[in-house]
């Protein structure tokens, strides 16, 4: 079946502009995660959605960052008034994490969106 | 708060030799531990995980990892390295008693020399 997809694969924007990054998780996965991968910084947790529960936004670096997940499927990460330090690869992952029998705790990652802020 | 440390930015090993990539963790509850690999120009892929049970877990591509509770470690190992194992390896932890938030280490670049 299809894996996690992300769009666009590359985004170049000017400082101060808003950007939207999209993630299509694997069908049926209840959990969706956003991470940021900067050179030499590893993966930085941003936000996760689990079913209908309130998202854990504790990793969002500032109020310029927001994310939503519509209908328990597609998610959009929005960065307002982009800054040069926002340049990074943004990764999305989904999993069937949960307490049910289908929970695996294994995350499946998309290919990422490389954001460059000029 | 949970945390993960990968003390080595890079590990070099000769092909055919055993390899170890180190990971230590800190969580308040029971740890759920993971290794992921990122090959050049490819996304992260799951390698193996420890949730409960046998401390030695086996994963993809001949990799294994040993959970050591007393040392709070989860080192990744392989008996005989291949050049194709060269990649970026990430250790991750989740607090089994807490949220579904995963913390990843900063990654270790493994270079296997022919």
mmCIF file of C-alpha atoms in Angstrom, chain A:
data_model
loop_
_atom_site.group_PDB
_atom_site.id
_atom_site.type_symbol
_atom_site.label_atom_id
_atom_site.label_comp_id
_atom_site.label_asym_id
_atom_site.label_seq_id
_atom_site.Cartn_x
_atom_site.Cartn_y
_atom_site.Cartn_z
ATOM 1 C CA UNK A 1 0.000 0.000 0.000
ATOM 2 C CA UNK A 2 0.939 3.661 -0.220
ATOM 3 C CA UNK A 3 3.281 5.070 2.363
ATOM 4 C CA UNK A 4 3.344 8.482 3.954
ATOM 5 C CA UNK A 5 3.493 11.237 1.383
ATOM 6 C CA UNK A 6 4.490 14.853 1.800
ATOM 7 C CA UNK A 7 4.211 17.865 -0.431
ATOM 8 C CA UNK A 8 5.913 19.842 -1.687
ATOM 9 C CA UNK A 9 9.222 17.990 -1.689
ATOM 10 C CA UNK A 10 11.075 21.290 -1.854
ATOM 11 C CA UNK A 11 9.979 24.779 -0.947
ATOM 12 C CA UNK A 12 11.976 27.951 -1.346
ATOM 13 C CA UNK A 13 10.454 31.057 0.138
ATOM 14 C CA UNK A 14 11.400 34.551 1.114
ATOM 15 C CA UNK A 15 11.779 35.649 4.678
ATOM 16 C CA UNK A 16 8.484 36.861 6.077
ATOM 17 C CA UNK A 17 6.268 34.747 3.836
ATOM 18 C CA UNK A 18 3.897 32.065 5.108
ATOM 19 C CA UNK A 19 4.276 28.433 4.023
ATOM 20 C CA UNK A 20 2.086 25.355 4.258
ATOM 21 C CA UNK A 21 3.453 21.837 4.300
ATOM 22 C CA UNK A 22 1.196 18.879 3.730
ATOM 23 C CA UNK A 23 1.285 15.322 4.993
ATOM 24 C CA UNK A 24 -0.835 12.378 3.881
ATOM 25 C CA UNK A 25 -0.456 9.568 6.411
ATOM 26 C CA UNK A 26 -0.938 5.878 5.847
ATOM 27 C CA UNK A 27 -4.631 5.098 5.725
ATOM 28 C CA UNK A 28 -5.970 3.979 9.071
ATOM 29 C CA UNK A 29 -3.070 5.252 11.131
ATOM 30 C CA UNK A 30 -4.380 7.078 14.154
ATOM 31 C CA UNK A 31 -1.213 8.900 15.109
ATOM 32 C CA UNK A 32 0.554 11.562 13.070
ATOM 33 C CA UNK A 33 3.802 13.314 13.937
ATOM 34 C CA UNK A 34 5.739 16.301 12.647
ATOM 35 C CA UNK A 35 9.484 16.597 13.138
ATOM 36 C CA UNK A 36 12.121 19.031 12.007
ATOM 37 C CA UNK A 37 15.542 17.835 10.908
ATOM 38 C CA UNK A 38 18.242 20.452 10.837
ATOM 39 C CA UNK A 39 21.843 19.793 9.898
ATOM 40 C CA UNK A 40 23.607 18.389 12.925
ATOM 41 C CA UNK A 41 20.516 18.677 15.109
ATOM 42 C CA UNK A 42 18.894 15.301 14.674
ATOM 43 C CA UNK A 43 15.129 15.072 14.718
ATOM 44 C CA UNK A 44 13.286 17.684 16.707
ATOM 45 C CA UNK A 45 9.753 16.804 17.781
ATOM 46 C CA UNK A 46 7.217 19.452 16.822
ATOM 47 C CA UNK A 47 3.684 18.139 17.324
ATOM 48 C CA UNK A 48 1.665 14.963 17.306
ATOM 49 C CA UNK A 49 -1.975 14.062 16.790
ATOM 50 C CA UNK A 50 -3.520 10.952 18.296
ATOM 51 C CA UNK A 51 -7.017 10.101 17.166
ATOM 52 C CA UNK A 52 -9.533 12.634 18.393
ATOM 53 C CA UNK A 53 -7.441 13.713 21.363
ATOM 54 C CA UNK A 54 -6.068 17.210 21.688
ATOM 55 C CA UNK A 55 -2.699 17.406 19.910
ATOM 56 C CA UNK A 56 0.542 17.592 21.838
ATOM 57 C CA UNK A 57 1.993 20.904 20.670
ATOM 58 C CA UNK A 58 4.811 21.011 23.181
ATOM 59 C CA UNK A 59 7.534 20.907 20.523
ATOM 60 C CA UNK A 60 6.408 23.853 18.415
ATOM 61 C CA UNK A 61 9.264 26.377 18.627
ATOM 62 C CA UNK A 62 7.146 29.535 18.462
ATOM 63 C CA UNK A 63 3.620 30.768 17.876
ATOM 64 C CA UNK A 64 4.498 31.183 14.201
ATOM 65 C CA UNK A 65 4.140 27.416 13.889
ATOM 66 C CA UNK A 66 0.771 25.695 13.846
ATOM 67 C CA UNK A 67 -0.644 22.439 12.564
ATOM 68 C CA UNK A 68 -3.997 20.891 12.001
ATOM 69 C CA UNK A 69 -5.288 17.496 11.051
ATOM 70 C CA UNK A 70 -8.555 17.391 9.210
ATOM 71 C CA UNK A 71 -10.863 14.428 9.476
ATOM 72 C CA UNK A 72 -8.247 12.387 11.251
ATOM 73 C CA UNK A 73 -6.203 12.067 8.077
ATOM 74 C CA UNK A 74 -4.336 14.780 6.170
ATOM 75 C CA UNK A 75 -2.285 17.230 8.190
ATOM 76 C CA UNK A 76 -0.965 20.675 7.356
ATOM 77 C CA UNK A 77 1.942 22.359 9.113
ATOM 78 C CA UNK A 78 1.869 26.130 8.699
ATOM 79 C CA UNK A 79 4.767 28.449 9.363
ATOM 80 C CA UNK A 80 3.912 32.121 9.405
ATOM 81 C CA UNK A 81 6.372 34.937 8.763
ATOM 82 C CA UNK A 82 9.165 32.514 7.983
ATOM 83 C CA UNK A 83 12.656 33.194 9.250
ATOM 84 C CA UNK A 84 15.979 31.911 7.959
ATOM 85 C CA UNK A 85 16.360 29.685 11.012
ATOM 86 C CA UNK A 86 13.217 27.838 9.900
ATOM 87 C CA UNK A 87 15.202 26.335 7.022
ATOM 88 C CA UNK A 88 15.258 22.587 7.562
ATOM 89 C CA UNK A 89 13.732 19.334 6.401
ATOM 90 C CA UNK A 90 10.265 18.833 7.843
ATOM 91 C CA UNK A 91 9.336 15.198 8.316
ATOM 92 C CA UNK A 92 5.956 13.688 8.875
ATOM 93 C CA UNK A 93 5.367 10.223 10.284
ATOM 94 C CA UNK A 94 2.311 8.148 11.055
ATOM 95 C CA UNK A 95 1.738 5.082 13.149
ATOM 96 C CA UNK A 96 -1.006 2.973 14.560
ATOM 97 C CA UNK A 97 0.179 3.893 18.064
ATOM 98 C CA UNK A 98 -2.470 3.514 20.672
ATOM 99 C CA UNK A 99 -3.724 1.137 23.273
ATOM 100 C CA UNK A 100 -5.580 -1.166 20.957
ATOM 101 C CA UNK A 101 -4.545 -4.496 19.514
ATOM 102 C CA UNK A 102 -3.374 -2.844 16.308
ATOM 103 C CA UNK A 103 -0.875 -0.619 18.076
ATOM 104 C CA UNK A 104 2.639 -1.162 16.873
ATOM 105 C CA UNK A 105 4.440 1.989 17.993
ATOM 106 C CA UNK A 106 6.403 1.866 14.750
ATOM 107 C CA UNK A 107 6.516 5.155 12.907
ATOM 108 C CA UNK A 108 6.489 5.323 9.128
ATOM 109 C CA UNK A 109 8.148 8.410 7.772
ATOM 110 C CA UNK A 110 7.466 10.408 4.667
ATOM 111 C CA UNK A 111 10.255 11.669 2.404
ATOM 112 C CA UNK A 112 10.160 15.130 3.944
ATOM 113 C CA UNK A 113 9.819 18.683 2.702
ATOM 114 C CA UNK A 114 13.026 20.657 2.393
ATOM 115 C CA UNK A 115 12.269 24.256 3.311
ATOM 116 C CA UNK A 116 14.703 26.990 2.395
ATOM 117 C CA UNK A 117 14.058 30.510 3.608
ATOM 118 C CA UNK A 118 16.059 33.131 1.761
#
